[in-house]
Amino acid sequence: MKKMTTASLLAKKQAGEKITALTAYDASFAKLFDSKGVDVILIGDSLGMVLKGEPDTLAVTVAEIAYHTRAVSKGVERAFVIADMPFMSYGTPTDALHNAAQLMSAGASMVKVEGGEWLANTITQLTQRGVPVCAHLGLTPQSVHVFGGFKVQGRQQSQADQLVADAQSLEAAGAQLLVLECIPQDLAQRVSVSINIPVIGIGAGPHTDGQILVMHDMLGVSANYMPKFSKNYLALTGDLHTAVEAYIDEVAQGTFPGPEHSFAQ
Ligand code: KIV
């Protein structure tokens, strides 16, 4: 079994093969997802909402992500493991280097940061020192209070143009992967073809290079509301193993997300 790497994720984009991704927070689910062939496992700061029952992701700490990263990495043989940098853990490049080191030594192969062009210098410093970076644009949940709620982003032309420019400058700074969350599907398509690194969408329509869902949403067991862009595969299949297989298969075939899970302009 060949381990997924930044190189194999890039090769999937170049071959037009969809990248499959899920969040996980413990060794057992990580092992299950890995055994079913998911390409990427993210220890998301969504754990603040789905594990801790918080209304948002802001109270999550580096120590918590490190704890769950250690557990997840024990269950994974093939998937590429990404750990989220929590709110304010990368406010300065110095903080980012210090906190990313903790997550990499806990077992992550990449860290994820939310934000646009202002992060370019931090991303360059991280990659130059051996920490691969996934950028995250669109509805970046750590900025929920700036946005005034969990709302679709990039609907105005100026916002859309800014998002494309941000994606290009983060790629130029060294980011090797990009997550796009809750943006119109045409904008996600525009971003995906305007950069060379793989783009993984969540609520961003079918035209990105891959898809990710929060595992609790995919299984319909989230403590919070079920987002429109998600799909309850456990309810559809009635069995945990079949649910995971169906999600991976539909993403790989490009049949998830459908129009009912996507946002128009
Ligand atoms: O925290 C998380 O789980 C995430 C995904 C929604 C992409 O950032």
mmCIF file of C-alpha atoms in Angstrom, residues 113-206:
data_model
loop_
_atom_site.group_PDB
_atom_site.id
_atom_site.type_symbol
_atom_site.label_atom_id
_atom_site.label_comp_id
_atom_site.label_asym_id
_atom_site.label_seq_id
_atom_site.Cartn_x
_atom_site.Cartn_y
_atom_site.Cartn_z
ATOM 1 C CA VAL A 113 -4.354 27.698 8.079
ATOM 2 C CA GLU A 114 -7.350 29.924 7.330
ATOM 3 C CA GLY A 115 -6.929 33.220 5.532
ATOM 4 C CA GLY A 116 -5.802 35.107 2.451
ATOM 5 C CA GLU A 117 -2.782 37.018 1.203
ATOM 6 C CA TRP A 118 -1.781 38.182 4.722
ATOM 7 C CA LEU A 119 -0.630 34.595 5.375
ATOM 8 C CA ALA A 120 1.815 34.464 2.445
ATOM 9 C CA ASN A 121 4.908 35.229 4.538
ATOM 10 C CA THR A 122 3.901 32.722 7.236
ATOM 11 C CA ILE A 123 3.326 30.014 4.609
ATOM 12 C CA THR A 124 6.737 30.667 3.047
ATOM 13 C CA GLN A 125 8.435 30.474 6.438
ATOM 14 C CA LEU A 126 6.658 27.220 7.314
ATOM 15 C CA THR A 127 7.411 25.496 3.990
ATOM 16 C CA GLN A 128 11.050 26.663 4.000
ATOM 17 C CA ARG A 129 11.436 24.980 7.389
ATOM 18 C CA GLY A 130 9.843 21.685 6.311
ATOM 19 C CA VAL A 131 6.172 22.173 7.186
ATOM 20 C CA PRO A 132 3.840 21.666 4.197
ATOM 21 C CA VAL A 133 0.808 23.976 4.291
ATOM 22 C CA CYS A 134 -2.822 23.650 3.234
ATOM 23 C CA ALA A 135 -4.512 27.049 2.838
ATOM 24 C CA HIS A 136 -8.251 27.537 3.499
ATOM 25 C CA LEU A 137 -10.348 30.253 1.805
ATOM 26 C CA GLY A 138 -14.031 31.172 1.486
ATOM 27 C CA LEU A 139 -16.102 30.633 4.627
ATOM 28 C CA THR A 140 -13.183 30.367 7.045
ATOM 29 C CA PRO A 141 -14.972 29.415 10.303
ATOM 30 C CA GLN A 142 -12.385 31.077 12.565
ATOM 31 C CA SER A 143 -13.607 34.416 11.107
ATOM 32 C CA VAL A 144 -17.296 33.663 11.773
ATOM 33 C CA HIS A 145 -17.712 36.826 13.844
ATOM 34 C CA VAL A 146 -16.168 38.980 11.101
ATOM 35 C CA PHE A 147 -18.604 37.465 8.583
ATOM 36 C CA GLY A 148 -21.580 37.872 10.955
ATOM 37 C CA GLY A 149 -22.471 34.170 10.827
ATOM 38 C CA PHE A 150 -21.782 31.023 8.803
ATOM 39 C CA LYS A 151 -22.631 32.495 5.380
ATOM 40 C CA VAL A 152 -21.726 31.666 1.790
ATOM 41 C CA GLN A 153 -18.744 33.828 0.754
ATOM 42 C CA GLY A 154 -17.597 35.220 -2.608
ATOM 43 C CA ARG A 155 -20.988 36.111 -4.057
ATOM 44 C CA GLN A 156 -19.984 39.699 -4.879
ATOM 45 C CA GLN A 157 -17.694 40.179 -7.880
ATOM 46 C CA SER A 158 -15.074 42.054 -5.829
ATOM 47 C CA GLN A 159 -15.017 39.283 -3.185
ATOM 48 C CA ALA A 160 -14.735 36.639 -5.901
ATOM 49 C CA ASP A 161 -11.824 38.430 -7.590
ATOM 50 C CA GLN A 162 -10.091 38.844 -4.225
ATOM 51 C CA LEU A 163 -10.510 35.134 -3.493
ATOM 52 C CA VAL A 164 -8.884 34.155 -6.807
ATOM 53 C CA ALA A 165 -6.010 36.602 -6.147
ATOM 54 C CA ASP A 166 -5.593 35.189 -2.603
ATOM 55 C CA ALA A 167 -5.467 31.618 -3.925
ATOM 56 C CA GLN A 168 -2.783 32.572 -6.442
ATOM 57 C CA SER A 169 -0.634 34.392 -3.903
ATOM 58 C CA LEU A 170 -0.892 31.549 -1.358
ATOM 59 C CA GLU A 171 0.190 29.072 -4.035
ATOM 60 C CA ALA A 172 3.097 31.374 -4.942
ATOM 61 C CA ALA A 173 4.022 31.552 -1.229
ATOM 62 C CA GLY A 174 4.349 27.759 -1.094
ATOM 63 C CA ALA A 175 0.935 26.342 -0.140
ATOM 64 C CA GLN A 176 0.604 22.817 -1.552
ATOM 65 C CA LEU A 177 -3.135 22.299 -1.057
ATOM 66 C CA LEU A 178 -6.185 24.573 -0.790
ATOM 67 C CA VAL A 179 -9.541 24.035 0.917
ATOM 68 C CA LEU A 180 -12.441 26.116 -0.403
ATOM 69 C CA GLU A 181 -15.469 26.277 1.878
ATOM 70 C CA CYS A 182 -18.992 27.489 1.117
ATOM 71 C CA ILE A 183 -18.570 29.492 -2.054
ATOM 72 C CA PRO A 184 -20.549 29.488 -5.322
ATOM 73 C CA GLN A 185 -19.648 26.521 -7.510
ATOM 74 C CA ASP A 186 -18.623 28.676 -10.500
ATOM 75 C CA LEU A 187 -16.144 30.570 -8.350
ATOM 76 C CA ALA A 188 -14.716 27.297 -7.005
ATOM 77 C CA GLN A 189 -14.269 26.101 -10.579
ATOM 78 C CA ARG A 190 -12.546 29.382 -11.506
ATOM 79 C CA VAL A 191 -10.110 29.011 -8.573
ATOM 80 C CA SER A 192 -9.446 25.324 -9.306
ATOM 81 C CA VAL A 193 -8.346 26.019 -12.886
ATOM 82 C CA SER A 194 -6.385 29.169 -12.012
ATOM 83 C CA ILE A 195 -3.896 27.427 -9.675
ATOM 84 C CA ASN A 196 -1.780 24.300 -10.051
ATOM 85 C CA ILE A 197 -2.112 22.909 -6.512
ATOM 86 C CA PRO A 198 -5.041 20.583 -5.664
ATOM 87 C CA VAL A 199 -8.238 22.265 -4.444
ATOM 88 C CA ILE A 200 -10.514 20.387 -2.038
ATOM 89 C CA GLY A 201 -14.049 21.710 -1.665
ATOM 90 C CA ILE A 202 -16.683 21.633 1.049
ATOM 91 C CA GLY A 203 -19.881 23.358 0.006
ATOM 92 C CA ALA A 204 -18.019 24.543 -3.089
ATOM 93 C CA GLY A 205 -19.723 22.479 -5.781
ATOM 94 C CA PRO A 206 -18.552 19.558 -7.916
#
